[in-house]
XYZ file of C-alpha atoms in Angstrom:
729
model
C 68.225 215.386 62.739
C 69.572 215.727 66.302
C 72.493 218.047 65.430
C 70.240 220.445 63.522
C 67.822 220.623 66.430
C 70.613 221.271 68.929
C 72.047 224.122 66.845
C 68.624 225.727 66.443
C 68.013 225.547 70.194
C 71.419 227.168 70.791
C 70.485 229.950 68.368
C 67.316 230.719 70.361
C 69.248 230.757 73.644
C 71.858 233.094 72.194
C 69.231 235.545 70.968
C 67.561 235.584 74.409
C 70.930 235.822 76.268
C 70.135 232.643 78.173
C 73.819 232.204 79.022
C 73.550 229.418 81.571
C 71.487 227.204 79.264
C 73.576 228.216 76.262
C 76.758 227.136 78.033
C 75.388 223.611 78.522
C 74.064 223.513 74.964
C 77.470 224.618 73.654
C 79.051 221.601 75.265
C 76.483 219.296 73.650
C 76.870 220.823 70.186
C 80.677 220.687 70.487
C 80.452 216.952 71.169
C 78.140 216.427 68.189
C 80.451 218.387 65.905
C 83.335 216.233 67.028
C 81.271 213.138 66.201
C 80.549 214.376 62.652
C 84.162 215.505 62.052
C 84.672 212.641 59.628
C 81.696 213.858 57.507
C 82.768 217.478 57.235
C 82.871 217.307 53.435
C 79.106 216.657 53.258
C 77.401 219.972 52.293
C 74.720 219.695 54.983
C 77.342 219.143 57.677
C 79.426 222.029 56.378
C 76.392 224.318 56.442
C 75.605 223.243 59.983
C 79.160 223.900 61.154
C 79.111 227.380 59.637
C 75.848 228.145 61.375
C 77.292 226.920 64.670
C 80.324 229.147 64.158
C 78.064 232.146 63.521
C 76.095 231.461 66.716
C 79.300 231.354 68.750
C 80.303 234.705 67.324
C 76.893 236.125 68.313
C 77.321 234.763 71.833
C 80.776 236.328 72.070
C 79.405 239.665 70.879
C 76.582 239.577 73.438
C 78.942 238.655 76.287
C 81.438 241.414 75.459
C 78.569 243.903 75.154
C 77.143 242.932 78.545
C 80.561 243.061 80.245
C 81.090 246.600 78.956
C 78.562 247.754 81.523
C 80.610 246.272 84.383
C 82.098 249.096 86.403
C 79.684 251.686 85.018
C 77.401 251.506 88.035
C 74.644 249.570 86.287
C 75.476 246.496 88.341
C 74.178 248.346 91.400
C 70.943 249.370 89.657
C 70.140 246.085 87.944
C 70.038 243.311 90.528
C 70.210 240.497 87.985
C 73.134 241.936 85.966
C 75.847 240.345 88.104
C 74.147 236.941 87.879
C 73.806 237.338 84.142
C 77.520 238.176 83.819
C 78.411 235.228 86.022
C 76.415 232.965 83.677
C 78.126 234.637 80.724
C 81.438 233.438 82.096
C 80.166 229.878 81.669
C 79.603 230.601 77.999
C 83.106 232.062 77.684
C 84.587 228.902 79.200
C 82.633 226.823 76.686
C 84.013 228.891 73.783
C 87.600 228.907 72.572
C 90.355 229.844 75.136
C 91.158 232.934 73.084
C 87.708 234.351 73.902
C 88.475 234.313 77.603
C 91.878 235.881 77.018
C 90.331 238.648 74.909
C 87.584 239.283 77.456
C 89.974 239.547 80.407
C 92.367 241.729 78.446
C 89.472 243.965 77.398
C 88.269 244.187 80.990
C 91.739 245.078 82.334
C 92.247 247.746 79.689
C 88.896 249.304 80.474
C 89.640 249.248 84.215
C 93.015 250.955 83.695
C 91.728 253.601 81.295
C 90.726 255.906 84.111
C 94.030 255.220 85.912
C 95.980 256.159 82.835
C 94.028 259.374 82.381
C 94.323 260.381 86.037
C 98.060 259.817 86.370
C 99.010 261.269 83.024
C 97.623 264.601 84.156
C 99.998 267.377 85.153
C 98.999 267.213 88.817
C 99.724 263.509 89.433
C 102.324 262.760 86.765
C 105.087 263.451 89.296
C 107.644 261.324 91.103
C 106.431 262.352 94.548
C 102.927 261.076 93.670
C 104.143 257.529 93.048
C 102.626 256.149 96.228
C 99.185 257.362 95.170
C 99.381 255.112 92.126
C 99.625 252.060 94.336
C 96.893 253.371 96.581
C 94.627 253.605 93.541
C 94.994 249.957 92.479
C 94.749 248.731 96.073
C 91.538 250.664 96.466
C 90.128 249.196 93.246
C 90.983 245.667 94.351
C 89.437 246.246 97.742
C 86.192 247.951 96.684
C 85.458 245.600 93.767
C 86.371 242.391 95.547
C 82.734 241.242 95.858
C 81.726 242.344 92.365
C 84.654 240.612 90.714
C 83.619 237.316 92.228
C 81.535 236.881 89.075
C 84.782 235.801 87.416
C 85.706 232.160 87.948
C 88.750 231.840 90.263
C 90.583 229.973 87.531
C 90.573 233.157 85.443
C 92.784 234.999 87.985
C 91.438 238.359 86.898
C 92.927 240.422 89.787
C 96.336 238.834 89.113
C 96.258 239.693 85.416
C 94.918 243.169 86.171
C 97.894 243.807 88.481
C 100.361 242.660 85.825
C 98.847 245.116 83.347
C 98.840 247.825 86.001
C 102.563 247.260 86.729
C 103.519 247.412 83.063
C 101.548 250.606 82.523
C 102.947 252.171 85.706
C 106.487 251.372 84.673
C 105.945 253.011 81.279
C 104.610 256.177 82.896
C 107.386 256.346 85.517
C 110.041 255.923 82.817
C 108.562 258.927 81.001
C 108.524 260.982 84.212
C 112.142 260.124 85.039
C 113.371 260.745 81.504
C 111.568 264.072 81.289
C 113.231 265.484 84.419
C 115.185 268.583 83.462
C 117.559 268.289 86.417
C 118.704 265.601 88.813
C 115.854 264.337 90.979
C 115.724 265.055 94.667
C 117.362 262.078 96.368
C 114.770 261.883 99.120
C 111.881 261.904 96.654
C 113.584 259.381 94.390
C 114.369 256.959 97.198
C 110.937 257.285 98.748
C 109.305 256.477 95.396
C 111.616 253.496 94.980
C 111.011 252.341 98.519
C 107.226 252.425 98.108
C 107.547 250.659 94.770
C 109.570 247.865 96.351
C 106.967 247.501 99.084
C 104.201 247.281 96.497
C 106.066 244.707 94.419
C 106.668 242.580 97.478
C 102.991 242.795 98.413
C 101.955 241.649 94.950
C 104.508 238.840 94.982
C 103.130 237.560 98.264
C 99.518 238.048 97.288
C 99.910 236.039 94.109
C 102.366 233.431 95.339
C 105.848 234.750 94.574
C 106.928 236.713 97.615
C 108.502 236.153 101.013
C 106.594 234.988 104.053
C 106.714 238.353 105.787
C 104.936 241.488 104.606
C 107.094 244.527 104.149
C 104.371 246.798 105.433
C 104.219 245.136 108.806
C 100.521 244.354 108.269
C 99.770 240.764 109.239
C 96.685 240.710 107.079
C 98.916 241.212 104.049
C 96.829 244.135 102.774
C 98.365 247.403 101.702
C 96.271 250.367 102.817
C 95.998 253.768 101.248
C 97.346 256.609 103.306
C 99.958 254.557 105.145
C 102.682 256.631 106.764
C 105.533 257.540 104.434
C 107.994 257.687 107.303
C 108.727 253.962 107.585
C 112.368 253.525 108.561
C 114.534 251.943 105.932
C 115.953 249.785 108.716
C 112.592 248.025 109.015
C 112.564 247.424 105.296
C 116.087 246.051 105.408
C 115.204 243.596 108.163
C 112.273 242.253 106.230
C 114.240 242.075 103.001
C 116.871 240.087 104.843
C 114.155 237.680 105.992
C 112.940 237.498 102.423
C 116.468 236.719 101.230
C 116.813 233.987 103.840
C 113.447 232.552 102.808
C 114.493 232.406 99.158
C 117.867 230.802 99.895
C 116.824 228.539 102.758
C 114.705 225.477 103.190
C 111.607 227.661 103.396
C 111.667 227.911 99.622
C 110.259 224.460 99.067
C 107.505 224.892 101.609
C 106.586 228.273 100.182
C 106.444 226.981 96.615
C 103.903 224.379 97.691
C 101.427 227.176 98.380
C 101.909 228.799 94.969
C 99.006 228.299 92.605
C 100.696 226.742 89.599
C 97.464 227.035 87.618
C 98.008 230.780 87.332
C 98.420 231.916 83.728
C 102.113 232.783 83.726
C 102.583 231.494 87.281
C 106.304 232.069 86.968
C 105.796 235.829 86.599
C 108.142 237.744 88.894
C 106.708 240.944 90.345
C 110.048 241.835 91.934
C 111.633 244.511 89.784
C 108.768 244.800 87.294
C 108.439 248.502 88.190
C 111.391 249.254 90.472
C 114.025 248.350 87.864
C 113.171 251.524 85.945
C 114.742 253.546 88.779
C 118.163 251.907 88.312
C 119.574 254.285 85.651
C 118.609 257.290 87.770
C 120.205 256.249 91.085
C 123.500 257.985 90.350
C 122.459 260.843 92.624
C 121.920 258.339 95.418
C 125.420 256.874 94.967
C 126.874 260.398 94.923
C 125.129 261.192 98.191
C 126.383 257.955 99.743
C 129.934 258.835 98.679
C 129.660 262.342 100.100
C 128.339 260.919 103.358
C 131.166 258.400 103.573
C 133.883 260.948 102.837
C 132.410 263.470 105.285
C 132.370 260.779 107.948
C 135.982 259.887 107.150
C 137.150 263.471 107.560
C 135.334 263.704 110.867
C 136.734 260.400 112.107
C 140.299 261.418 111.277
C 139.831 264.817 112.913
C 138.508 263.166 116.063
C 141.130 260.409 116.037
C 143.268 260.491 119.188
C 145.827 258.102 117.627
C 145.614 256.079 120.788
C 143.643 252.932 121.521
C 140.821 252.992 124.026
C 141.675 252.094 127.600
C 140.907 248.440 128.206
C 140.803 247.676 124.463
C 141.563 244.072 123.544
C 143.113 245.133 120.237
C 145.662 247.700 119.085
C 143.352 249.056 116.381
C 142.701 252.789 116.157
C 139.271 254.023 117.212
C 138.542 255.339 113.702
C 138.544 251.752 112.486
C 136.926 249.874 115.344
C 135.215 251.961 118.039
C 131.465 252.526 118.313
C 129.721 255.654 119.503
C 126.878 258.050 118.828
C 126.522 259.975 115.614
C 124.365 262.685 114.161
C 121.780 261.950 111.496
C 123.424 262.163 108.079
C 122.005 263.513 104.822
C 121.354 260.009 103.567
C 119.596 259.034 106.798
C 117.292 262.015 106.463
C 116.552 261.136 102.844
C 115.623 257.608 103.859
C 113.866 258.570 107.118
C 116.412 256.604 109.169
C 116.409 257.072 112.950
C 119.595 257.688 114.916
C 121.843 254.639 114.908
C 124.947 253.648 116.835
C 128.000 254.808 114.926
C 130.809 252.404 114.422
C 133.775 253.508 112.437
C 135.143 252.851 108.960
C 133.745 249.395 108.255
C 130.576 249.854 110.248
C 129.850 252.959 108.186
C 130.386 250.877 105.066
C 128.164 248.068 106.342
C 125.364 250.524 107.086
C 125.669 251.994 103.593
C 125.717 248.504 102.078
C 122.514 247.537 103.879
C 120.793 250.716 102.732
C 121.669 250.074 99.120
C 121.015 246.330 99.077
C 117.504 246.977 100.437
C 116.874 249.093 97.329
C 118.821 247.340 94.576
C 121.397 244.631 94.050
C 122.205 245.603 90.494
C 124.381 248.274 88.833
C 123.826 250.757 91.644
C 125.215 248.342 94.228
C 128.251 247.765 92.032
C 128.740 251.526 91.702
C 128.521 251.832 95.468
C 131.123 249.081 95.849
C 133.502 251.208 93.770
C 132.765 254.052 96.191
C 133.777 251.729 99.046
C 137.071 251.116 97.264
C 137.773 254.849 96.975
C 136.718 255.373 100.579
C 139.098 252.710 101.921
C 141.958 253.960 99.753
C 141.354 257.424 101.185
C 141.518 255.973 104.700
C 144.781 254.182 103.843
C 146.158 257.524 102.655
C 145.132 259.137 105.956
C 147.040 256.463 107.864
C 150.032 256.833 105.550
C 150.155 260.603 106.014
C 150.073 260.271 109.804
C 153.403 258.418 109.886
C 156.340 260.504 111.184
C 158.481 262.101 108.503
C 162.015 263.395 108.542
C 165.655 263.285 107.643
C 168.427 261.078 106.276
C 169.741 258.296 108.496
C 171.666 255.283 107.254
C 168.570 253.175 106.665
C 166.817 256.253 105.311
C 169.602 256.814 102.827
C 169.442 253.179 101.760
C 165.669 253.344 101.265
C 165.843 256.553 99.277
C 163.591 258.395 101.747
C 164.307 262.085 102.151
C 165.535 263.285 105.489
C 166.211 261.794 108.905
C 163.259 260.416 110.856
C 163.155 261.083 114.547
C 160.490 259.315 116.572
C 159.328 259.861 120.123
C 157.923 257.135 122.355
C 154.419 258.279 121.392
C 155.355 258.187 117.702
C 156.454 254.572 118.080
C 153.118 253.640 119.658
C 151.217 255.437 116.898
C 153.221 253.582 114.246
C 152.341 250.259 115.888
C 148.663 251.245 116.024
C 148.793 252.126 112.337
C 150.364 248.747 111.516
C 147.643 246.899 113.454
C 144.900 249.036 111.953
C 146.175 248.565 108.399
C 146.438 244.829 109.004
C 142.822 244.771 110.238
C 141.663 246.801 107.234
C 143.571 244.529 104.855
C 141.734 241.506 106.239
C 138.318 243.119 106.617
C 138.276 244.659 103.142
C 138.658 241.161 101.712
C 135.731 239.969 103.829
C 133.697 242.942 102.618
C 134.267 241.907 98.998
C 133.115 238.360 99.837
C 129.926 239.665 101.436
C 129.110 241.915 98.478
C 129.713 239.005 96.096
C 127.075 236.986 97.911
C 124.286 239.553 97.508
C 124.996 241.344 94.214
C 123.499 240.170 90.920
C 125.535 237.340 89.316
C 126.753 239.377 86.341
C 128.766 241.630 88.683
C 130.327 238.977 90.924
C 133.562 238.616 88.921
C 134.173 242.372 89.170
C 133.984 242.469 92.974
C 137.645 242.699 93.971
C 139.454 244.451 96.822
C 143.036 243.526 95.871
C 143.982 247.117 95.012
C 142.645 248.322 98.334
C 144.535 245.568 100.152
C 147.702 246.619 98.320
C 147.209 250.131 99.670
C 147.060 248.855 103.250
C 150.074 246.592 102.604
C 151.981 249.694 101.500
C 150.964 251.440 104.723
C 152.291 248.505 106.772
C 155.557 248.541 104.831
C 156.083 252.265 105.246
C 155.159 252.082 108.929
C 157.648 249.311 109.741
C 160.414 250.985 107.743
C 159.668 254.224 109.582
C 159.826 252.383 112.905
C 163.217 250.838 112.088
C 164.401 254.176 110.772
C 163.277 255.992 113.907
C 164.929 253.503 116.259
C 168.107 253.579 114.202
C 168.162 257.374 114.321
C 168.155 257.181 118.130
C 171.553 255.489 117.923
C 173.163 258.393 116.037
C 174.340 260.023 119.263
C 175.695 256.728 120.651
C 177.542 255.904 117.434
C 179.073 259.376 117.456
C 179.986 258.967 121.147
C 181.731 255.683 120.306
C 184.002 257.417 117.763
C 184.883 260.144 120.314
C 186.226 257.682 122.894
C 190.088 257.993 123.031
C 190.645 254.355 122.093
C 194.302 255.001 121.338
C 195.154 256.263 124.852
C 193.053 254.052 127.130
C 195.144 252.807 130.009
C 192.991 249.915 131.231
C 189.945 247.815 130.411
C 186.947 248.494 132.626
C 183.222 248.000 132.585
C 181.245 248.472 129.362
C 181.411 251.994 128.002
C 178.749 254.640 128.551
C 177.549 254.557 124.946
C 176.718 250.869 125.441
C 174.618 251.758 128.486
C 172.814 254.341 126.363
C 172.125 251.744 123.658
C 170.726 249.436 126.319
C 168.513 252.247 127.662
C 167.066 252.885 124.210
C 166.102 249.240 123.842
C 164.709 248.810 127.351
C 162.508 251.862 126.779
C 161.190 250.998 123.323
C 161.224 247.219 122.870
C 158.719 246.181 125.608
C 156.173 248.625 124.162
C 156.760 247.521 120.581
C 156.579 243.856 121.569
C 153.212 244.391 123.221
C 151.744 246.333 120.292
C 153.037 244.492 117.217
C 151.821 241.082 116.127
C 154.513 238.345 116.174
C 155.098 238.421 112.432
C 155.677 242.167 112.314
C 157.734 242.209 115.502
C 159.986 239.520 113.999
C 160.207 241.488 110.776
C 161.123 244.593 112.769
C 163.866 242.693 114.645
C 165.345 241.284 111.447
C 165.531 244.700 109.846
C 166.938 246.239 113.024
C 169.648 243.581 113.276
C 170.499 243.905 109.582
C 170.910 247.637 110.143
C 172.705 247.827 113.507
C 175.131 244.913 112.976
C 176.763 246.342 109.820
C 176.471 249.857 111.220
C 178.427 248.908 114.339
C 181.033 247.194 112.168
C 181.429 250.294 109.968
C 181.527 252.555 112.991
C 184.748 250.884 114.151
C 186.456 252.159 110.991
C 185.265 255.683 111.831
C 187.255 255.689 115.068
C 190.726 257.120 115.269
C 193.742 255.079 116.346
C 192.893 252.049 118.485
C 195.481 250.749 120.909
C 195.651 247.183 122.198
C 193.907 248.242 125.410
C 191.366 250.188 123.400
C 190.689 247.190 121.179
C 190.196 244.987 124.242
C 187.732 247.513 125.704
C 185.911 247.788 122.380
C 185.756 243.989 122.142
C 184.154 243.921 125.585
C 181.675 246.598 124.447
C 180.920 244.630 121.273
C 180.114 241.525 123.257
C 177.906 243.609 125.551
C 176.047 245.069 122.549
C 175.591 241.555 121.141
C 174.146 240.403 124.467
C 171.749 243.366 124.457
C 170.617 242.522 120.917
C 170.154 238.852 121.788
C 167.951 239.787 124.751
C 165.548 241.853 122.613
C 163.035 239.018 121.896
C 162.734 238.310 125.619
C 162.508 242.021 126.325
C 159.598 242.247 123.884
C 158.083 239.026 125.277
C 157.978 237.563 121.777
C 160.398 234.654 121.420
C 158.703 232.617 118.678
C 161.388 233.465 116.116
C 164.257 233.923 118.584
C 166.487 231.152 117.209
C 166.521 232.616 113.716
C 167.062 236.110 115.037
C 169.813 235.024 117.458
C 171.780 233.315 114.722
C 171.506 236.416 112.572
C 172.747 238.677 115.405
C 175.613 236.322 116.238
C 176.686 236.263 112.619
C 176.544 240.043 112.240
C 178.268 240.891 115.514
C 180.934 238.201 115.025
C 182.242 240.296 112.140
C 182.870 243.203 114.498
C 184.504 240.840 116.982
C 186.694 239.399 114.241
C 187.705 242.894 113.141
C 188.785 243.799 116.676
C 190.735 240.550 116.972
C 192.595 241.491 113.788
C 193.413 244.899 115.326
C 194.664 243.106 118.484
C 196.950 240.782 116.538
C 200.732 241.456 116.395
C 201.974 243.401 113.407
C 203.968 240.515 112.022
C 200.904 238.239 111.951
C 198.163 240.784 111.206
C 197.882 239.736 107.567
C 197.552 236.059 108.551
C 194.889 236.896 111.118
C 192.952 239.097 108.714
C 192.880 236.455 106.003
C 191.817 233.803 108.529
C 189.027 235.756 110.262
C 187.862 237.952 107.381
C 188.765 235.900 104.303
C 186.683 238.002 101.954
C 188.153 241.305 103.061
C 189.723 243.779 100.652
C 193.076 245.469 100.430
C 191.495 248.868 101.068
C 189.822 247.570 104.225
C 193.054 245.934 105.388
C 194.948 249.193 104.898
C 192.348 250.996 107.064
C 192.952 248.398 109.795
C 196.647 249.188 109.670
C 195.741 252.874 110.084
C 193.674 252.006 113.175
C 196.645 250.131 114.609
C 198.623 253.348 114.327
C 201.096 252.181 111.670
C 202.613 254.845 109.489
C 202.108 254.550 105.766
C 205.823 253.837 105.243
C 205.614 250.935 107.675
C 202.448 249.635 106.095
C 203.865 248.991 102.632
C 205.733 245.799 103.411
C 202.698 244.399 105.244
C 200.447 245.318 102.331
C 202.851 243.692 99.892
C 202.808 240.559 102.000
C 198.972 240.647 102.071
C 198.725 241.136 98.307
C 200.997 238.180 97.719
C 198.431 236.048 99.497
C 196.095 236.692 96.595
C 193.598 238.875 98.423
C 190.505 239.531 96.360
C 190.884 243.128 95.319
C 187.577 242.892 93.471
C 185.617 242.440 96.700
C 183.657 245.439 98.009
C 185.273 247.805 100.450
C 183.909 248.347 103.943
C 181.952 251.308 102.615
C 179.709 249.110 100.456
C 178.657 246.304 102.778
C 175.445 247.897 104.004
C 172.267 246.208 102.744
C 169.919 248.233 100.617
C 166.326 248.329 101.847
C 163.240 249.623 100.103
C 159.971 250.774 101.587
C 157.690 249.927 98.731
C 156.108 246.583 99.602
C 155.639 244.050 102.347
C 153.179 241.724 100.641
C 155.359 238.602 101.094
C 155.414 239.232 104.817
C 151.623 239.396 104.822
C 151.196 236.180 102.924
C 154.056 233.873 103.908
C 155.766 234.603 107.225
C 158.779 232.588 108.282
C 157.927 229.773 110.614
C 158.793 230.567 114.238
C 162.002 228.982 115.425
C 163.286 228.169 111.931
C 166.847 229.326 111.232
C 166.936 231.244 108.003
C 169.455 230.403 105.305
C 171.241 233.115 103.378
C 168.672 232.785 100.596
C 165.830 233.125 103.099
C 167.394 236.210 104.637
C 167.707 237.629 101.141
C 164.058 236.791 100.478
C 163.045 238.537 103.667
C 164.995 241.586 102.677
C 163.306 241.423 99.280
C 159.987 241.680 101.091
C 160.763 245.345 101.375
C 159.712 245.682 97.770
C 160.494 246.540 94.208
C 163.345 248.982 94.957
C 165.459 246.455 96.838
C 169.074 246.207 95.734
C 169.637 242.461 95.599
C 173.292 242.799 94.610
C 174.136 244.918 97.655
C 172.531 242.472 100.039
C 174.232 239.475 98.429
C 177.561 241.201 98.966
C 176.587 241.790 102.560
C 175.736 238.087 102.998
C 178.999 237.056 101.396
C 180.936 239.261 103.787
C 179.173 237.956 106.909
C 178.931 234.248 105.974
C 182.667 233.745 106.525
C 182.286 234.331 110.248
C 179.510 231.734 110.505
C 180.322 228.943 112.986
C 183.996 229.966 112.931
C 186.329 229.012 115.798
C 189.456 230.809 116.997
C 191.597 227.657 116.578
C 195.346 228.229 116.605
C 194.900 231.996 116.568
C 193.338 231.985 120.030
C 196.789 232.517 121.591
C 196.894 236.031 120.205
C 193.890 237.116 122.265
C 194.162 235.225 125.540
C 195.157 237.229 128.578
């Protein structure tokens, strides 16, 4: 019988280790067994199949026994051993697939036995010896390259050996890291991680899963033992960036075409197979990065001149934008980084981000992002603390800030620089969050948020602009006091505008051009609105602080009021920012018209003063009207009949007195100004003015400002009409 003869021949070949012939015979017997599959219940066929099974087991035993001598040195002594093992591989391919898997696994385990013994010893089981592990496997791959050609390429023995090596190495490194009795040295830890990343990238490229550029800078793609350990992390970053571009760009498809999809487990990812074990231990690295950042911040603030560089195209402080030389930091030394150009706050962050992203894009990068948040908040605090501080002016009292703020010309420039710098940081911190979101692992993307940091810089802008308004307003204290000291009751004639008006004009001509050149249009407009809302009511109230005002005095004060209004209206042109001039001009006209109306009431004859007051200031109060009678010099006994006449007209005694018309302003927030500025040239309604005032924040007193609007709205678009005769001539 043919099948019996074939099995007997196979038995002889197996006993003589005639692997090449046995491989061919195995194929023939396998085909015969398949042919007789339908007759497997026949005893003779069953006996034959059992015998064939036994022969295959003998062949397997012989092959495994012969392969055990591979790597022992016998292959160099026995010239025909390698050929015999090569033939044995043919037998393995003819046997079940599990035989090949067992043989390769057995071979890899035997190869790694010596590695495991060497690197579990006390001398080499250390973090600083990590690079020697990779040198060992590279040396084995290199020296045995010719010998291992006995394995068919389809077996991918070096590939599977490297996978086993990586898994074993990871296990040993985890034990080393967990057994550390104290925090690891950052330099040693990062160097071990860096070399591990290089090795993983080399394996990924060697076996079809890496980028197109070698991290080691070796065009041959081979990692060599004894390579310098002083590679700059900047080189690694550049090549990782190229790798990232390759994975996200069109090069991906071309690269995948070269990957051998016949690899067992071709989708295996070498990236992170070892290096991920470092992740839980990188806290010390993040701590060092934070210390470096905070040290740099302290140095930047100490060196800050609070002036912009000559010829600068922006009004941003040097600590946020300038570049210069720096000394090597602790982290640079740990990573062997050469001297780099130092930029300031965000460039320091970008450099730190590149360092970290070259090492990991996982939890450690997220932890570093939280460091960036603390760092930027600290910088916002530094800007906040640099703002001038001081005393209790009118705006200061309304905002609840302690003390009066006095600002010099330099202080005003510094405040503008801080506003511009905070605005830049607000914008750039958002861009930073976007950049981190693009590179960090997906599970952390939703937690990348800079809104709290942006709120900090918004608060700095708010406080800075309030301080600027407060400082300018404080400069008018002397002029307002000088106005009350003028003998308005004894003036003999009306002349040119008074000296205090000239002083007001001087203050504006000194400050406004500088502020207009340094503030962006939106913040300059905001500054003007707040200034007008402060000075208009203040001037109005200041009239009540004067002593008796004669007719001549009232005429002179009316002339001064018109001069002050003209000065205020010229401010946008003075600052060379006229985009919102129409809105501002209407606001100034409305505010100053109240003062003009008040003076016209004072100029009116006694017998018609009540009529004039009700016509020009219809929402006035009895208390305010009585103060006007005092300014006119009427005795209290003479006032009673006029007051009775006024009260009969149904004056609203529930309206606020002149002491409560000042708007309340808070310094807590300016976020609406950041997000939705008023369109240039649009005249604001009362509600819009209220909304702008509300931009000052949570502490704003809406009721007070509504009362202020109610008091000023009456003068809006009002004409003298029949009352003009009282004031002509």
